[in-house]
Short mmCIF file of C-alpha atoms and ligand atoms in Angstrom, two decimals:
data_model
loop_
_atom_site.label_atom_id
_atom_site.label_comp_id
_atom_site.label_asym_id
_atom_site.label_seq_id
_atom_site.Cartn_x
_atom_site.Cartn_y
_atom_site.Cartn_z
CA MET A 1 -78.63 90.70 -112.48
CA THR A 2 -78.71 86.92 -112.77
CA GLU A 3 -81.77 85.26 -111.28
CA THR A 4 -81.12 82.42 -108.85
CA LYS A 5 -82.46 79.11 -110.11
CA PRO A 6 -85.55 77.90 -108.20
CA LEU A 7 -84.77 75.44 -105.42
CA VAL A 8 -86.57 72.09 -105.27
CA LEU A 9 -86.46 69.97 -102.12
CA VAL A 10 -87.01 66.26 -102.79
CA VAL A 11 -88.23 64.34 -99.73
CA ASP A 12 -88.43 60.56 -99.97
CA ASP A 13 -87.24 57.67 -97.82
CA ASP A 14 -86.52 55.64 -100.96
CA GLU A 15 -83.03 56.50 -102.14
CA SER A 16 -83.52 55.53 -105.80
CA MET A 17 -86.66 57.69 -105.94
CA ARG A 18 -84.79 60.62 -104.41
CA LEU A 19 -82.00 60.39 -106.93
CA LEU A 20 -84.38 60.00 -109.85
CA LEU A 21 -86.39 63.08 -108.90
CA GLN A 22 -83.28 65.09 -108.09
CA ARG A 23 -81.72 64.31 -111.46
CA GLN A 24 -84.84 65.25 -113.35
CA MET A 25 -85.20 68.52 -111.48
CA GLU A 26 -81.60 69.40 -112.29
CA ASN A 27 -82.15 68.47 -115.93
CA ASP A 28 -85.14 70.81 -115.94
CA GLY A 29 -82.84 73.64 -114.86
CA TYR A 30 -83.58 73.81 -111.14
CA ARG A 31 -81.37 73.40 -108.12
CA ALA A 32 -82.33 70.28 -106.21
CA VAL A 33 -81.55 69.09 -102.67
CA THR A 34 -82.78 65.91 -101.03
CA ALA A 35 -83.92 64.74 -97.60
CA GLU A 36 -84.47 61.14 -96.57
CA ASN A 37 -87.02 61.83 -93.82
CA GLY A 38 -89.37 64.46 -92.44
CA PHE A 39 -87.02 65.84 -89.80
CA SER A 40 -84.20 66.37 -92.24
CA ALA A 41 -86.68 67.94 -94.70
CA ILE A 42 -87.82 70.53 -92.14
CA GLU A 43 -84.24 71.31 -91.17
CA LYS A 44 -83.15 71.82 -94.77
CA ALA A 45 -86.22 73.86 -95.60
CA ILE A 46 -85.52 76.20 -92.69
CA GLY A 47 -81.85 76.44 -93.71
CA GLU A 48 -82.75 77.54 -97.23
CA PRO A 49 -86.48 77.80 -97.91
CA PRO A 50 -87.28 75.87 -101.09
CA ASP A 51 -89.58 77.10 -103.84
CA VAL A 52 -91.00 73.63 -104.43
CA VAL A 53 -91.13 70.51 -102.27
CA LEU A 54 -91.63 67.10 -103.88
CA LEU A 55 -92.95 65.27 -100.87
CA ASP A 56 -93.44 61.56 -100.35
CA ALA A 57 -96.62 60.81 -98.40
CA LEU A 58 -95.65 57.58 -96.65
CA MET A 59 -92.46 57.80 -94.65
CA PRO A 60 -91.56 56.34 -91.24
CA GLU A 61 -91.71 58.55 -88.11
CA MET A 62 -92.95 61.75 -89.72
CA ASP A 63 -95.19 61.28 -92.76
CA GLY A 64 -95.62 63.71 -95.62
CA PHE A 65 -98.85 65.17 -94.21
CA GLU A 66 -97.12 66.30 -91.04
CA VAL A 67 -94.15 67.67 -92.98
CA ALA A 68 -96.54 69.72 -95.14
CA GLU A 69 -98.35 71.05 -92.08
CA ARG A 70 -95.11 72.07 -90.40
CA LEU A 71 -93.75 73.78 -93.51
CA LYS A 72 -96.96 75.72 -94.00
CA SER A 73 -97.20 76.79 -90.38
CA SER A 74 -93.72 78.33 -90.29
CA GLU A 75 -93.47 81.85 -91.69
CA ARG A 76 -90.08 81.06 -93.19
CA THR A 77 -91.26 78.11 -95.25
CA ALA A 78 -94.96 78.89 -95.72
CA THR A 79 -94.62 80.01 -99.33
CA ALA A 80 -93.05 76.71 -100.51
CA GLN A 81 -95.24 75.00 -103.09
CA ILE A 82 -95.79 71.39 -102.10
CA ILE A 83 -96.37 68.57 -104.59
CA MET A 84 -97.21 65.29 -102.92
CA VAL A 85 -95.73 62.29 -104.73
CA THR A 86 -97.72 59.30 -103.62
CA VAL A 87 -99.16 55.88 -104.32
CA LEU A 88 -102.21 56.87 -102.29
CA GLU A 89 -105.15 57.48 -104.54
CA ASP A 90 -108.01 57.53 -102.05
CA HIS A 91 -110.18 60.61 -101.68
CA GLN A 92 -109.61 60.97 -97.92
CA SER A 93 -105.82 61.07 -98.24
CA LYS A 94 -106.13 63.81 -100.87
CA ILE A 95 -108.43 65.87 -98.65
CA ARG A 96 -106.03 65.41 -95.73
CA ALA A 97 -103.10 66.51 -97.91
CA LEU A 98 -104.97 69.55 -99.21
CA LYS A 99 -105.83 70.55 -95.65
CA ALA A 100 -102.16 70.22 -94.72
CA GLY A 101 -101.30 72.75 -97.46
CA VAL A 102 -100.37 70.48 -100.39
CA GLN A 103 -100.99 72.17 -103.76
CA GLU A 104 -100.63 69.31 -106.23
CA PHE A 105 -100.47 65.50 -106.43
CA LEU A 106 -98.39 63.19 -108.54
CA SER A 107 -98.93 59.45 -108.65
CA LYS A 108 -96.13 56.99 -108.38
CA PRO A 109 -94.62 55.80 -110.66
CA VAL A 110 -93.91 59.34 -111.72
CA ASP A 111 -94.53 60.40 -115.30
CA ARG A 112 -91.58 62.62 -116.27
CA SER A 113 -93.41 65.11 -118.44
CA GLU A 114 -96.26 65.43 -115.93
CA LEU A 115 -93.71 66.12 -113.17
CA SER A 116 -92.02 68.86 -115.26
CA LEU A 117 -95.35 70.46 -116.03
CA ARG A 118 -96.62 70.41 -112.45
CA VAL A 119 -93.39 71.88 -111.07
CA HIS A 120 -93.47 74.56 -113.76
CA ASN A 121 -97.11 75.37 -112.90
CA VAL A 122 -96.62 75.70 -109.17
CA LEU A 123 -93.56 77.88 -109.76
CA MET A 124 -95.60 80.19 -111.97
CA LEU A 125 -98.24 80.34 -109.26
CA LYS A 126 -95.62 81.20 -106.68
CA ARG A 127 -94.18 83.91 -108.89
CA TYR A 128 -97.60 85.50 -109.32
CA SER A 129 -98.36 85.35 -105.63
CA ASN A 130 -94.94 86.88 -104.83
CA PHE A 131 -95.63 89.60 -107.37
CA LEU A 132 -99.00 90.32 -105.79
CA ALA A 133 -97.51 90.35 -102.29
CA ASP A 134 -94.82 92.81 -103.47
CA GLN A 135 -97.43 95.01 -105.10
CA ASN A 136 -99.51 94.99 -101.93
CA ARG A 137 -96.52 95.93 -99.85
CA LEU A 138 -95.68 98.73 -102.24
CA LEU A 139 -99.26 99.95 -102.16
CA GLU A 140 -99.33 99.88 -98.38
CA GLN A 141 -96.10 101.90 -98.28
CA LYS A 142 -97.58 104.44 -100.71
CA VAL A 143 -100.78 104.72 -98.67
CA GLU A 144 -98.77 105.20 -95.48
CA GLU A 145 -96.59 107.84 -97.11
CA ARG A 146 -99.70 109.59 -98.47
CA SER A 147 -101.36 109.52 -95.04
CA ARG A 148 -98.24 111.03 -93.53
CA GLN A 149 -98.29 113.79 -96.15
CA VAL A 150 -101.97 114.49 -95.47
CA LEU A 151 -101.32 114.69 -91.72
CA ARG A 152 -98.40 117.04 -92.37
CA SER A 153 -100.66 119.25 -94.48
CA TYR A 154 -103.31 119.26 -91.75
CA ARG A 155 -100.73 120.30 -89.20
CA GLU A 156 -99.39 123.09 -91.41
CA THR A 157 -102.91 124.37 -92.03
CA ILE A 158 -103.64 124.31 -88.33
CA ALA A 159 -100.46 126.20 -87.54
CA THR A 160 -101.32 128.84 -90.15
CA LEU A 161 -104.89 129.21 -88.94
CA THR A 162 -103.80 129.49 -85.34
CA ARG A 163 -101.16 132.07 -86.19
CA ALA A 164 -103.71 134.10 -88.12
CA ALA A 165 -106.06 134.08 -85.13
CA SER A 166 -103.34 135.05 -82.68
CA TYR A 167 -102.66 138.29 -84.62
CA LYS A 168 -106.08 139.55 -83.52
CA ASP A 169 -106.01 138.24 -80.01
CA GLU A 170 -104.16 139.35 -76.92
CA ALA A 171 -102.84 135.81 -76.63
CA THR A 172 -99.50 135.31 -78.31
CA GLY A 173 -98.22 132.64 -80.68
CA ALA A 174 -96.26 131.27 -77.74
CA HIS A 175 -99.48 130.78 -75.77
CA VAL A 176 -101.01 128.49 -78.40
CA HIS A 177 -97.72 126.70 -78.76
CA ARG A 178 -97.56 126.03 -75.00
CA ILE A 179 -101.18 124.86 -74.98
CA SER A 180 -100.21 121.97 -77.29
CA TYR A 181 -97.74 120.66 -74.74
CA TYR A 182 -99.83 121.21 -71.60
CA THR A 183 -102.84 119.45 -73.08
CA GLU A 184 -100.80 116.53 -74.39
CA ASP A 185 -99.17 116.11 -70.95
CA ILE A 186 -102.50 116.05 -69.11
CA ALA A 187 -103.97 113.64 -71.69
CA GLN A 188 -101.05 111.28 -71.10
CA ALA A 189 -101.28 111.67 -67.34
CA ILE A 190 -104.93 110.61 -67.26
CA GLY A 191 -104.14 107.61 -69.48
CA MET A 192 -105.65 108.64 -72.83
CA ASN A 193 -104.43 106.59 -75.80
CA ALA A 194 -101.59 107.69 -78.11
CA GLY A 195 -103.98 108.75 -80.91
CA PHE A 196 -105.89 111.04 -78.55
CA CYS A 197 -102.70 112.53 -77.09
CA GLU A 198 -101.41 113.32 -80.58
CA ALA A 199 -104.76 114.74 -81.71
CA ILE A 200 -105.08 117.06 -78.71
CA HIS A 201 -101.54 118.34 -79.29
CA TYR A 202 -102.58 119.61 -82.71
CA ALA A 203 -106.24 120.40 -81.99
CA SER A 204 -105.92 122.42 -78.76
CA PRO A 205 -104.16 125.50 -80.24
CA MET A 206 -107.32 126.19 -82.23
CA HIS A 207 -109.51 126.65 -79.14
CA ASP A 208 -109.92 130.42 -79.60
CA ILE A 209 -110.00 130.45 -83.39
CA GLY A 210 -113.56 131.85 -83.27
CA LYS A 211 -112.09 135.14 -82.03
CA ILE A 212 -111.27 135.86 -85.68
CA ALA A 213 -114.93 136.81 -86.01
CA ILE A 214 -115.11 138.99 -82.87
CA PRO A 215 -114.84 142.76 -83.53
CA ASP A 216 -111.49 144.28 -82.52
CA ALA A 217 -113.28 146.90 -80.41
CA ILE A 218 -114.43 144.13 -78.10
CA LEU A 219 -111.43 141.87 -78.36
CA GLN A 220 -108.94 144.60 -77.58
CA LYS A 221 -111.02 146.69 -75.20
CA ARG A 222 -108.95 147.67 -72.20
CA GLY A 223 -111.76 148.15 -69.72
CA PRO A 224 -114.36 145.61 -68.64
CA LEU A 225 -116.90 144.44 -71.23
CA ASP A 226 -120.55 145.40 -70.83
CA GLU A 227 -123.22 142.72 -70.90
CA HIS A 228 -123.84 142.97 -74.62
CA GLU A 229 -120.12 142.93 -75.45
CA TRP A 230 -119.61 139.98 -73.16
CA GLU A 231 -122.32 138.02 -75.00
CA ILE A 232 -120.54 138.73 -78.28
CA MET A 233 -117.22 137.72 -76.75
CA LYS A 234 -118.69 134.44 -75.53
CA SER A 235 -119.88 133.61 -79.02
CA HIS A 236 -116.26 132.84 -80.01
CA SER A 237 -116.82 129.28 -78.78
CA ALA A 238 -119.68 128.54 -81.15
CA LEU A 239 -118.05 130.51 -83.98
CA GLY A 240 -114.85 128.48 -83.61
CA ALA A 241 -116.76 125.22 -83.61
CA GLN A 242 -118.64 126.33 -86.71
CA LEU A 243 -115.43 127.22 -88.47
CA LEU A 244 -113.68 123.95 -87.63
CA GLY A 245 -116.76 121.73 -87.78
CA THR A 246 -116.71 121.56 -91.56
CA GLY A 247 -113.45 119.58 -91.61
CA ASP A 248 -113.24 115.86 -91.16
CA SER A 249 -109.63 115.37 -90.07
CA PRO A 250 -109.29 114.01 -86.52
CA TYR A 251 -107.57 117.28 -85.56
CA LEU A 252 -110.35 119.48 -86.86
CA ARG A 253 -113.06 117.31 -85.32
CA MET A 254 -111.40 117.49 -81.91
CA GLY A 255 -110.58 121.16 -82.51
CA ALA A 256 -114.28 121.92 -83.05
CA GLU A 257 -115.19 120.04 -79.87
CA ILE A 258 -112.60 121.93 -77.84
CA ALA A 259 -113.53 125.29 -79.36
CA LEU A 260 -117.19 124.81 -78.46
CA HIS A 261 -116.70 123.58 -74.91
CA HIS A 262 -113.43 124.97 -73.57
CA HIS A 263 -115.23 127.47 -71.32
CA GLU A 264 -117.60 124.91 -69.81
CA ARG A 265 -117.04 124.17 -66.13
CA TRP A 266 -117.31 120.85 -64.33
CA ASP A 267 -119.92 122.35 -61.93
CA GLY A 268 -122.09 123.51 -64.83
CA GLY A 269 -121.29 127.21 -64.45
CA GLY A 270 -119.54 127.70 -67.78
CA TYR A 271 -120.65 128.55 -71.30
CA PRO A 272 -122.01 128.18 -73.94
CA GLY A 273 -123.97 125.04 -72.97
CA ARG A 274 -123.68 125.19 -69.16
CA LEU A 275 -122.76 121.53 -69.48
CA LYS A 276 -121.93 119.69 -66.29
CA GLY A 277 -119.44 116.93 -65.44
CA GLU A 278 -118.85 114.22 -68.00
CA LEU A 279 -121.26 115.81 -70.46
CA ILE A 280 -118.35 118.11 -71.27
CA PRO A 281 -116.02 116.36 -73.74
CA ILE A 282 -112.80 115.23 -72.05
CA SER A 283 -110.71 117.17 -74.60
CA ALA A 284 -112.42 120.40 -73.50
CA ARG A 285 -112.04 119.55 -69.80
CA ILE A 286 -108.30 119.17 -70.36
CA MET A 287 -108.14 122.35 -72.42
CA ASN A 288 -109.94 124.39 -69.78
CA ILE A 289 -107.42 123.81 -67.01
CA CYS A 290 -104.45 124.39 -69.34
CA ASP A 291 -105.97 127.63 -70.61
CA GLN A 292 -106.52 128.81 -67.03
CA TYR A 293 -102.95 128.09 -66.01
CA ASP A 294 -101.50 129.86 -69.02
CA ALA A 295 -103.82 132.86 -68.66
CA LEU A 296 -102.90 133.25 -64.97
CA ARG A 297 -99.20 133.20 -65.81
CA SER A 298 -99.49 135.67 -68.69
CA GLU A 299 -99.46 139.42 -68.54
CA ARG A 300 -102.44 141.25 -70.00
CA PRO A 301 -103.08 144.99 -70.38
CA TYR A 302 -105.41 144.76 -67.39
CA LYS A 303 -103.47 142.30 -65.18
CA LYS A 304 -100.02 141.26 -64.10
CA ALA A 305 -98.48 137.85 -64.70
CA LEU A 306 -98.57 135.50 -61.72
CA SER A 307 -95.81 133.20 -60.55
CA HIS A 308 -96.06 129.45 -61.13
CA GLN A 309 -96.80 128.89 -57.46
CA ALA A 310 -99.56 131.49 -57.38
CA ALA A 311 -101.18 130.08 -60.53
CA VAL A 312 -101.11 126.52 -59.15
CA GLU A 313 -102.56 127.74 -55.87
CA ILE A 314 -105.47 129.50 -57.56
CA ILE A 315 -106.31 126.42 -59.61
CA THR A 316 -105.95 123.86 -56.82
CA VAL A 317 -107.21 125.89 -53.85
CA GLY A 318 -109.21 128.65 -55.51
CA ASP A 319 -109.35 132.44 -55.16
CA GLY A 320 -113.11 133.00 -55.09
CA ARG A 321 -113.20 133.60 -58.86
CA THR A 322 -111.55 130.36 -59.95
CA LEU A 323 -112.45 127.30 -57.87
CA PRO A 324 -111.35 123.65 -57.92
CA ILE A 325 -114.99 122.61 -58.52
CA HIS A 326 -114.68 124.18 -61.97
CA PHE A 327 -112.41 121.32 -63.04
CA ASP A 328 -112.85 117.61 -63.62
CA PRO A 329 -111.36 116.06 -60.43
CA ASP A 330 -109.29 113.56 -62.47
CA VAL A 331 -107.95 116.32 -64.69
CA LEU A 332 -107.21 118.48 -61.63
CA ASP A 333 -105.37 115.56 -60.08
CA ALA A 334 -103.33 115.11 -63.26
CA PHE A 335 -102.62 118.84 -63.27
CA LYS A 336 -101.16 118.60 -59.76
CA ARG A 337 -98.93 115.73 -60.91
CA CYS A 338 -97.88 117.64 -64.05
CA ALA A 339 -97.46 121.05 -62.40
CA GLU A 340 -93.67 121.03 -62.62
CA ARG A 341 -93.87 120.19 -66.33
CA PHE A 342 -96.23 123.14 -66.80
CA ARG A 343 -93.66 125.42 -65.24
CA GLU A 344 -91.00 124.04 -67.58
CA ILE A 345 -93.21 124.46 -70.65
CA PHE A 346 -94.11 128.02 -69.68
CA GLU A 347 -90.50 128.96 -69.10
CA THR A 348 -89.18 127.19 -72.22
CA ILE A 349 -91.73 128.52 -74.69
CA ALA A 350 -91.56 132.16 -73.77
CA ASP A 351 -93.75 134.98 -75.10
CA CYS A 352 -90.95 136.65 -77.05
CA GLN A 353 -91.03 133.81 -79.61
FE1 FE2 B 401 -111.68 130.99 -75.29
#
């Protein structure tokens, strides 16, 4: 592949100076275009961004300082290396030029070999900075790709863990799958940010993971649990949190929070902490209502499945056992708005899967 020759833009209101600089740049092996004033310089630079600008300081209408500022403030021309060619020698003009984005100075009359050297130097500088920018971009892409891979691995691990837990439990794989969608919908409906909504989608299926550690005799008992058995059953919250709490992915952190608190109730009547109101993490408040809906709609050895309407009625009106005061009012409100979606999710992700 042939490399395009660097482009030099010569800006000077003095025609003989323009031609002199243009010729020398071409002799040095560069492409050179000229502009006789600031406006034309900006226009040409935008048309084809130059690598180097040889810029006269004193020009009518728009002087070299303003041209430099404009070139540096436009994304398209910001990387042009600017050499100011000037008769001005005073300190203040140099500071002003540097502030405007000028890299180098050349005094008039121009010394040919100094000009060649300075152009060569700024081009080298530009090449290095381009190289660094490319490397940074590449690195950022690699980091992004790596992060995506890590997230994928987290999700796979979660899916495996959740599947493993569902083998022991009465709840099916479809139940945990549906939970992902219910919780994400409620999170969106109450205005949680995109990161939270994504995290709850992956974290919520792990809510009952602690049941792995509950003896089968209790977990699969057909009759009602006695007091001692019930205490053991309730420990699945803390056990789940313990299991997930060792991880530091956002999914596992939220998963641990949900596992610990998904049986808390807004009125303080839940377990394990008997937490009340906003002391219960929002993720767990969302989880609780979704879990209730899905449990009401599902068949168990000791109960029949309820219709969508009946489940919604129990949650929103109450049946003596489940009451609206058990739920965060905002979450309950969102549930009412999302109820049709819940029906769709339940019917789409059926238990036979
Ligand atoms: Fe649970």
